[in-house]
Tab-separated table of C-alpha atoms in Angstrom:
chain	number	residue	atom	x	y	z
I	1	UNK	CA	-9.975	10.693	-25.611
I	2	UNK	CA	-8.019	7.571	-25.010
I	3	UNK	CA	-7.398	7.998	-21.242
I	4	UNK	CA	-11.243	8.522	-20.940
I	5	UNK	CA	-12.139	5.576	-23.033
I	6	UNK	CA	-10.030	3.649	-21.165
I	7	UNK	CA	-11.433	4.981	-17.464
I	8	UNK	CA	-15.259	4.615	-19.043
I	9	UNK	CA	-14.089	0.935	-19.819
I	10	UNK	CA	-12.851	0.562	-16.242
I	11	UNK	CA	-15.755	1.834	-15.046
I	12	UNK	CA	-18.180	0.092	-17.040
I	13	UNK	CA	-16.505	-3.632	-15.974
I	14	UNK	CA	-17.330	-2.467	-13.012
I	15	UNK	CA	-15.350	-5.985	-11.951
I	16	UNK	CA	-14.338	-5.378	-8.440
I	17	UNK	CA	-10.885	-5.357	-8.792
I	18	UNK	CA	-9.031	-8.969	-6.834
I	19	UNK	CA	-6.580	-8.555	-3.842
I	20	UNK	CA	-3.402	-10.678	-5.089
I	21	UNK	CA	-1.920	-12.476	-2.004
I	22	UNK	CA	1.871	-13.639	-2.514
I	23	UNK	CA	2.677	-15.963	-0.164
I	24	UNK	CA	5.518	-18.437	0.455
I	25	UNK	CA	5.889	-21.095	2.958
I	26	UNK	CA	7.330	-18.549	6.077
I	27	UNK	CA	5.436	-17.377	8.598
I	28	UNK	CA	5.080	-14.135	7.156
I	29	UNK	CA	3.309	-15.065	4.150
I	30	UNK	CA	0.900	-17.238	6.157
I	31	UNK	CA	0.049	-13.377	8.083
I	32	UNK	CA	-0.475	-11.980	4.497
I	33	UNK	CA	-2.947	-14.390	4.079
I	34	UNK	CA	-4.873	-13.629	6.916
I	35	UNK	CA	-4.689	-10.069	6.247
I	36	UNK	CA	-5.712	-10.741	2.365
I	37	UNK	CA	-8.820	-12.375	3.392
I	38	UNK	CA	-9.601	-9.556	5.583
I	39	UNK	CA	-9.081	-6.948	3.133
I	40	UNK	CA	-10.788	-9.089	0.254
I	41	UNK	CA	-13.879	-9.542	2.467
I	42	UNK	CA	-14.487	-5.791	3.341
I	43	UNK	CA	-14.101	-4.883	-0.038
I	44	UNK	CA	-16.448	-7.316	-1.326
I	45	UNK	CA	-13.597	-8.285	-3.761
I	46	UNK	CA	-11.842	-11.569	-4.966
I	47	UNK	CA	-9.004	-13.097	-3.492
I	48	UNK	CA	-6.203	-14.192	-5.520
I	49	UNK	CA	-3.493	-16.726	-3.957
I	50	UNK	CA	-0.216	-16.802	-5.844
I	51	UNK	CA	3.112	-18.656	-4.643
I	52	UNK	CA	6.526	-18.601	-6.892
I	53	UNK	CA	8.516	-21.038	-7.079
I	54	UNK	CA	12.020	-21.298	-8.935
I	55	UNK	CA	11.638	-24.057	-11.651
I	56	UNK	CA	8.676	-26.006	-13.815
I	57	UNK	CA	9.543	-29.179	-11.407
I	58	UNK	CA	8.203	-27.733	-8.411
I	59	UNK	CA	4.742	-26.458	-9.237
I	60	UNK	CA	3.401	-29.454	-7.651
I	61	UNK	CA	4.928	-28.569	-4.363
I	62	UNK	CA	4.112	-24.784	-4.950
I	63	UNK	CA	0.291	-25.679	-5.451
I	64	UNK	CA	0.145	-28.531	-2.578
I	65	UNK	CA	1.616	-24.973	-0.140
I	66	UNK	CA	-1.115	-22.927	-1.246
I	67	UNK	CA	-3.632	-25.579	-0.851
I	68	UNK	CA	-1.961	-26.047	2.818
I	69	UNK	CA	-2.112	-21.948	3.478
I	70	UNK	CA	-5.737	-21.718	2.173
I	71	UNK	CA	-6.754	-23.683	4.372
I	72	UNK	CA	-4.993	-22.871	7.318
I	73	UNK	CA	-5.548	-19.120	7.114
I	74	UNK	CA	-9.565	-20.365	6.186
I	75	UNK	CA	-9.642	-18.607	2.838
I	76	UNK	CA	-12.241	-21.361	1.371
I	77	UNK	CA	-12.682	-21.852	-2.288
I	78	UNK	CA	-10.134	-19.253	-3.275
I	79	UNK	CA	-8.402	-18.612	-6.597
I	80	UNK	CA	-4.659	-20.416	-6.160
I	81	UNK	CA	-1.720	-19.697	-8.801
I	82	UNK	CA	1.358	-20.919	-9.003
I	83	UNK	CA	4.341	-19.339	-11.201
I	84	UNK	CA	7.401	-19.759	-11.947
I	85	UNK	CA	10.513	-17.522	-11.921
I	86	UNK	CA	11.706	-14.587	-10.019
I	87	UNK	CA	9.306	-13.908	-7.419
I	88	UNK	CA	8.889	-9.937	-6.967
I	89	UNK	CA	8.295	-9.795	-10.760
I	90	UNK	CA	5.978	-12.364	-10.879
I	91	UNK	CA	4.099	-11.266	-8.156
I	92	UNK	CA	4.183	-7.764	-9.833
I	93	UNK	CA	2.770	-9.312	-13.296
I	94	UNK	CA	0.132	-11.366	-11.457
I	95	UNK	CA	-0.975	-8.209	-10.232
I	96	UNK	CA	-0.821	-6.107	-13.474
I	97	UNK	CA	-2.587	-9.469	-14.960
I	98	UNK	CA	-5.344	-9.160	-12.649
I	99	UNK	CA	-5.755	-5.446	-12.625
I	100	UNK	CA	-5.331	-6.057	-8.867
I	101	UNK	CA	-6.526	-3.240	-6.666
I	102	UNK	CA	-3.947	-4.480	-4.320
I	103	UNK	CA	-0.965	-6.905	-3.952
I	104	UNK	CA	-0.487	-8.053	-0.233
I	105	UNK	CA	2.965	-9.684	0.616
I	106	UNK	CA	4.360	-10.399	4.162
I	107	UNK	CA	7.892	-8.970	5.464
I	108	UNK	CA	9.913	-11.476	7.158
I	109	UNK	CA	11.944	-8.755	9.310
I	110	UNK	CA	15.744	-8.479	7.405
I	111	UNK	CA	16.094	-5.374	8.762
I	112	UNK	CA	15.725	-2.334	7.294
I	113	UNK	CA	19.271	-1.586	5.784
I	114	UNK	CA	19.075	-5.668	4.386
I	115	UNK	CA	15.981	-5.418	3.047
I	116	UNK	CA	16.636	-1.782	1.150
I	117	UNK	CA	19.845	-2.205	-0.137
I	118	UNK	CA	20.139	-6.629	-0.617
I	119	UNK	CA	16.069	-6.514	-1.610
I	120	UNK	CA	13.432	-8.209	0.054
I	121	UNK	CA	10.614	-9.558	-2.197
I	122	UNK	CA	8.539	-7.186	-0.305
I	123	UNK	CA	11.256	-3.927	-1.378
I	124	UNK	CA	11.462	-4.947	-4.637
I	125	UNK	CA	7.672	-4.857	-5.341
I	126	UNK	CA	7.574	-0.956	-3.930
I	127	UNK	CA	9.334	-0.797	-7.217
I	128	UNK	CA	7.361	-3.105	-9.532
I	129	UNK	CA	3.878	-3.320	-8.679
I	130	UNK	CA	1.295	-1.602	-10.849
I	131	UNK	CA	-1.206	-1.133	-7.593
I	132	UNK	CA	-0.321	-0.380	-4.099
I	133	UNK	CA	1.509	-3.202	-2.009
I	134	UNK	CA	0.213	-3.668	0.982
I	135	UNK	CA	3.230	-5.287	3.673
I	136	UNK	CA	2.823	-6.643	6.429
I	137	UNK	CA	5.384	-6.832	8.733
I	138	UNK	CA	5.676	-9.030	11.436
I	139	UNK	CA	3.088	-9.692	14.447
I	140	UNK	CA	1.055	-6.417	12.844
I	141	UNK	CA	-1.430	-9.101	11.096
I	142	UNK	CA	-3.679	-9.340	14.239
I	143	UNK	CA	-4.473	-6.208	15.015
I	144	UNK	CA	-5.638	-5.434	11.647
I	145	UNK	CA	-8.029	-8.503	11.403
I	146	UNK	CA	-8.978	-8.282	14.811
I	147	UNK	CA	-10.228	-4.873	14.133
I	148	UNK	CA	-11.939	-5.614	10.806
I	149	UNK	CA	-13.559	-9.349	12.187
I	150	UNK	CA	-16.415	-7.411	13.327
I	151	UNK	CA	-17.012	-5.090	10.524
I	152	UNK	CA	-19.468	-5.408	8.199
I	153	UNK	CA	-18.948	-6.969	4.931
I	154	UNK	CA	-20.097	-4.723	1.981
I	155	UNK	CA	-23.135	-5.672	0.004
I	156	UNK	CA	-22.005	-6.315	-3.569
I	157	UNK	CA	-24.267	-2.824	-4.551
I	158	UNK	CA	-22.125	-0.839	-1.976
I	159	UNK	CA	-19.127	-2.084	-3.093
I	160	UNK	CA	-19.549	-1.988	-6.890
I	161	UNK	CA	-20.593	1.633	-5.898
I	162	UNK	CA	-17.042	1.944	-3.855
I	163	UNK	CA	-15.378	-0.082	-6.826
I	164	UNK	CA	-16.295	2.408	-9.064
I	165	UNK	CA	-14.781	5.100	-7.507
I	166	UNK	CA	-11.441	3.177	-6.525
I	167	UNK	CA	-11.542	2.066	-10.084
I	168	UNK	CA	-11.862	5.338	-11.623
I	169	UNK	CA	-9.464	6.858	-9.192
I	170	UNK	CA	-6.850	3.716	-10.364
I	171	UNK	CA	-7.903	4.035	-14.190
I	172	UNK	CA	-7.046	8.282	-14.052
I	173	UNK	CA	-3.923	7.662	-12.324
I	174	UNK	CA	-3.006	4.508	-13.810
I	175	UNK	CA	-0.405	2.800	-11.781
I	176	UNK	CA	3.000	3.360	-12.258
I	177	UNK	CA	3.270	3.897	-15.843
I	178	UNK	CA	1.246	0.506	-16.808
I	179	UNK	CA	-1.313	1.610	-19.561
I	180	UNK	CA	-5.139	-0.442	-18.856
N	1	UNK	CA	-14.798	-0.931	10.538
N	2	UNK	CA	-13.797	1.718	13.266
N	3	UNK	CA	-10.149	2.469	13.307
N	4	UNK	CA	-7.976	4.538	11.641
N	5	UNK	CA	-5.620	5.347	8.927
N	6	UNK	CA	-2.321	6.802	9.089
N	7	UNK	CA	-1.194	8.493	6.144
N	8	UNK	CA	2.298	9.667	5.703
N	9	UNK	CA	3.019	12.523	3.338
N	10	UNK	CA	5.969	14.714	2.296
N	11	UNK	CA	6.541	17.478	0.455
N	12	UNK	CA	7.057	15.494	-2.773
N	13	UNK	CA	4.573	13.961	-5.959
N	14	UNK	CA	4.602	10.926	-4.112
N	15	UNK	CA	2.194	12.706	-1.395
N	16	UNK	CA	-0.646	13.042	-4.228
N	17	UNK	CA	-0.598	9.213	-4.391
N	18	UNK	CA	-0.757	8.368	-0.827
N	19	UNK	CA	-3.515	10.732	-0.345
N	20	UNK	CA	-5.470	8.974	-2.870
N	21	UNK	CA	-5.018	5.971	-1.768
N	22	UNK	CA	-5.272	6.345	1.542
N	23	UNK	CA	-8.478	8.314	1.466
N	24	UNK	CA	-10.489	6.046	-0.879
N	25	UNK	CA	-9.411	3.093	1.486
N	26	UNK	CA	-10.786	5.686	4.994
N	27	UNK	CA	-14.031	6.204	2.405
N	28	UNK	CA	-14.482	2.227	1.237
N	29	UNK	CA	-13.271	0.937	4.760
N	30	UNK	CA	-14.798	3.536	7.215
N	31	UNK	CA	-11.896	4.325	8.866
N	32	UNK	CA	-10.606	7.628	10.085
N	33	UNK	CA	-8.036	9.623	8.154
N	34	UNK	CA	-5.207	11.077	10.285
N	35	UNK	CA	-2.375	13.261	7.715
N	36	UNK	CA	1.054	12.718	9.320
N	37	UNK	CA	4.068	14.787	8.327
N	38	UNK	CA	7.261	14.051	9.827
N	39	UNK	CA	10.154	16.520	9.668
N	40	UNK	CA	12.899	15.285	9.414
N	41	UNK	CA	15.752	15.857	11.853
N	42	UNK	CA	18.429	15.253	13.919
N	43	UNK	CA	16.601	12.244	16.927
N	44	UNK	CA	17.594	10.690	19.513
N	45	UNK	CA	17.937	6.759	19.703
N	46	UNK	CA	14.382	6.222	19.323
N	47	UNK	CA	13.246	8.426	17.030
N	48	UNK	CA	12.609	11.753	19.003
N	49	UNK	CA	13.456	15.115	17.404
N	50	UNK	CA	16.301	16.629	19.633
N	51	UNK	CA	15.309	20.304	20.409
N	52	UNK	CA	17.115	22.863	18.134
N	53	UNK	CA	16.061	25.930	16.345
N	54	UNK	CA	16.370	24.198	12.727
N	55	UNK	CA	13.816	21.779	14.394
N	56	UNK	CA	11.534	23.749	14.999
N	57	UNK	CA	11.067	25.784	11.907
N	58	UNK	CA	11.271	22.030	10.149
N	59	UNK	CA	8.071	21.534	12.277
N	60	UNK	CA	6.614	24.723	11.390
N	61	UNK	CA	6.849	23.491	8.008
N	62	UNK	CA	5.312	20.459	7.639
N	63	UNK	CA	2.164	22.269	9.745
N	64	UNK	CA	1.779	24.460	7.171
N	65	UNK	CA	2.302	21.470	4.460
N	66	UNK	CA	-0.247	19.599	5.460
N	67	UNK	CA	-2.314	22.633	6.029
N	68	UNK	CA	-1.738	23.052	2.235
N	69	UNK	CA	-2.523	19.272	1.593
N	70	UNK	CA	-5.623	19.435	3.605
N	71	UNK	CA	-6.778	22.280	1.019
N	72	UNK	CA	-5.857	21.285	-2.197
N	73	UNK	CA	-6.975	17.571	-1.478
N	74	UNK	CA	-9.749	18.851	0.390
N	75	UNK	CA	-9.964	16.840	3.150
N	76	UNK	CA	-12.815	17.880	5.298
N	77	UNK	CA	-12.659	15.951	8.662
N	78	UNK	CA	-9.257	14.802	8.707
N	79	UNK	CA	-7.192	15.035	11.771
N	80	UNK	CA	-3.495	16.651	10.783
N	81	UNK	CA	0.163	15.972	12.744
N	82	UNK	CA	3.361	17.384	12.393
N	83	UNK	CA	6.000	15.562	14.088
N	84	UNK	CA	9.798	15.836	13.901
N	85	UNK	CA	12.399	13.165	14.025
N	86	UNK	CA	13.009	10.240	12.513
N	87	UNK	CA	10.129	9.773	9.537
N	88	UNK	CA	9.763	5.830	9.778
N	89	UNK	CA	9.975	5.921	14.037
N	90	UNK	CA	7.721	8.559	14.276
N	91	UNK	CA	5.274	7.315	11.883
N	92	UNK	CA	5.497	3.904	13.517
N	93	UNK	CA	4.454	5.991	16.863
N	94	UNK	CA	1.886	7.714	15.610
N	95	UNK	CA	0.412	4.561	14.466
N	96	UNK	CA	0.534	2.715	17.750
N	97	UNK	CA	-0.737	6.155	19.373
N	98	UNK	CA	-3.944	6.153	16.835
N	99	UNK	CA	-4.453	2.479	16.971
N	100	UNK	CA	-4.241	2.860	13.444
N	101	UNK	CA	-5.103	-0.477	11.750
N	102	UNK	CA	-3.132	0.518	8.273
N	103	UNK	CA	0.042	3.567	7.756
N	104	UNK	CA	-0.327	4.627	3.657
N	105	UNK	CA	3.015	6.654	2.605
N	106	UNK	CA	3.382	7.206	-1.621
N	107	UNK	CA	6.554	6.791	-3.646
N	108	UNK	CA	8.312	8.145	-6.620
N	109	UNK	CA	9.716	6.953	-9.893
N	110	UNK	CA	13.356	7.283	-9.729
N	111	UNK	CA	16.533	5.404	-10.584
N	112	UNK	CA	17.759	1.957	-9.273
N	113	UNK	CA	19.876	3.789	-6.543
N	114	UNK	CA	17.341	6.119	-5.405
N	115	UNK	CA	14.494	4.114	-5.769
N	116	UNK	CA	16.641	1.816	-3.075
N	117	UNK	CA	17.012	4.667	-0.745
N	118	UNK	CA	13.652	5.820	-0.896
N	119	UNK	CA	12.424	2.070	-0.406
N	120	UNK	CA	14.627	3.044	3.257
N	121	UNK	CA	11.158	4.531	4.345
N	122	UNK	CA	9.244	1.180	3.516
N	123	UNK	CA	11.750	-0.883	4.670
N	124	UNK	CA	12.145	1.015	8.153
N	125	UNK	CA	8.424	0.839	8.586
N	126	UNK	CA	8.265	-2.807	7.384
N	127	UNK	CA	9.874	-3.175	10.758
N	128	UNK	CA	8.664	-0.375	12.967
N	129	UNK	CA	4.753	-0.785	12.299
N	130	UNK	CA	2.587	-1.773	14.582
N	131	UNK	CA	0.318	-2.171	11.569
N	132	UNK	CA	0.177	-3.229	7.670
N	133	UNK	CA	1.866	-0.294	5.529
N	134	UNK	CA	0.273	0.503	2.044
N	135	UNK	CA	2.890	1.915	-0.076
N	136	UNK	CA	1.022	3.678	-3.228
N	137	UNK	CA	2.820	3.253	-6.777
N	138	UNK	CA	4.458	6.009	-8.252
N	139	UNK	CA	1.997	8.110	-10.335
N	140	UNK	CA	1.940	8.213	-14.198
N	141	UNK	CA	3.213	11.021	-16.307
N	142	UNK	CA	0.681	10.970	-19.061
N	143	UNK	CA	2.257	11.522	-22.778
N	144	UNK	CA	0.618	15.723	-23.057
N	145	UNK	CA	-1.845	14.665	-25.483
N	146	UNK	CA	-3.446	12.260	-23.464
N	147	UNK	CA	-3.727	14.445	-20.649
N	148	UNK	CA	-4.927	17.304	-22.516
N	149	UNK	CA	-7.740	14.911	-24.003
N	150	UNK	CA	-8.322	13.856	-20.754
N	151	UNK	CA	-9.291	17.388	-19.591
């Protein structure tokens, strides 16, 4: 009975689930961006900006970057968070925090034997993140907004329809291990 | 959105995931679904399955894998490959050969080492894509009570 209170719950919110977007000041969080704001669009869903930096002093920094990447990846009025600490697992708890549906992070091309075995804040997240992480690697954000730049955005009905399934789907297999 | 979706699936728990994932996303996104399975054998330099008998029953396989997949999922209207060779290469190729806009593979819970190794996959492909990769969490073991209510 529990697991199907909690999936009626889920259900019931009916709260499209955010895309969480962690970015950092490379190029290859600036392409997660892009790719965010596609993905957030044809899902009808909110976009969540996060950015980690290492200590308290620099949240003013870390929020002046995400201001900087908003705009320059034309997100608008979106949600910006800065936090502080080790960066894959804050990512990862941003995302369990927000029930994202997904958590998009950019790969800044270590290599594959680097980034498997030394961990890449992309890598580590395969590991940590209660929802699917989306990566993109490098150059592969344009084709994926070119294609979706001229696809329709879903009416809020359609999409609380869709996020009802993808909800239910998330809420019955409930993410690595990470009770709702 | 016209395009596709390239999802990559083994004979593992971790294909279960994928699948979701990758389907709701062809469903909510309107993109073709195209089930990849790539053997995995001895290739050459770029990723090309060298010809050999163990090759070729390895392909026979994972035809008759995703053949099983296709069922128990059922996925009507999605396109199936077997390939053989190197599993990130390959999948990278298929991508760029579908014009896929997004690869999906799944992974599995498993200790600090292994869960490493098996990153190798996302880590390979974080390089090799032509496109995004969506790599679907591990699924939950439910404690037996709760799946049993959940029935």
């Amino acid at each position: 009975m529990w697991l199907w209170a909690q999936t009626a719950a889920s259900v019931a919110e009916l709260a499209l689930r955010p895309v969480v977007c962690g970015v950092d000041q490379s190029q290859a969080g600036g392409d997660a961006a892009r790719v965010a704001r596609v993905l957030a669009r044809l899902v009808a869903a909110p976009l969540v900006l996060v950015h980690v930096v290492d200590r308290p002093d620099e949240v003013v920094d870390g929020a002046r970057l995400l201001a900087r990447i908003a705009h320059d990846a034309e997100l608008g009025e979106v949600e910006r968070r800065v936090a502080v600490g080790v960066p894959a697992e804050q990512l990862a708890e941003a995302a369990d925090a927000e029930r994202a549906a997904f958590l998009v992070v950019g790969s800044r091309g270590l290599g594959p034997m680097r980034a498997a075995f030394l961990g890449s804040v992309s890598m580590q997240l395969v590991g940590l993140a209660p929802c699917p992480v989306l990566i993109v690697p490098p150059g592969a954000a344009a084709a994926f907004s070119a294609a979706a730049d001229a696809a329709p955005v879903q009416t809020a009905a359609v999409a609380r329809s869709a996020g009802a399934d993808l909800t239910d789907h998330a809420a019955r297999r409930t993410w690595h291990g990470r009770a709702r | 959105m016209s395009g596709t979706i390239v999802c990559g699936v083994s004979d593992s728990e971790a294909a279960a995931t994928a699948i979701g994932v990758a389907a709701e996303l062809s469903r909510r996104l309107g993109l073709r679904l195209v089930l990849v399975n790539v053997a995995d054998t001895i290739s050459d330099p770029l990723g090309e399955a060298l010809e050999s008998v163990s090759g070729r029953n390895a392909r026979l396989a994972a035809r008759k894998l995703l053949q099983r997949l296709i069922e128990e999922h059922r996925l009507d209207g999605v396109v199936a490959r077997d390939e053989a060779g190197d599993p990130a290469l390959r999948l990278a190729h298929v991508a760029a050969e579908e014009r896929a806009q997004l690869i999906v593979i799944g992974s599995r819970r498993v200790g600090l080492l292994r869960k490493r190794l098996r990153a190798g996959l996302a880590a390979a492909l974080s390089e090799a894509s032509p496109c995004p990769v969506v790599v679907a969490p591990p699924q939950r073991v439910p404690a037996a009570g709760v799946a049993a209510a959940a029935r």
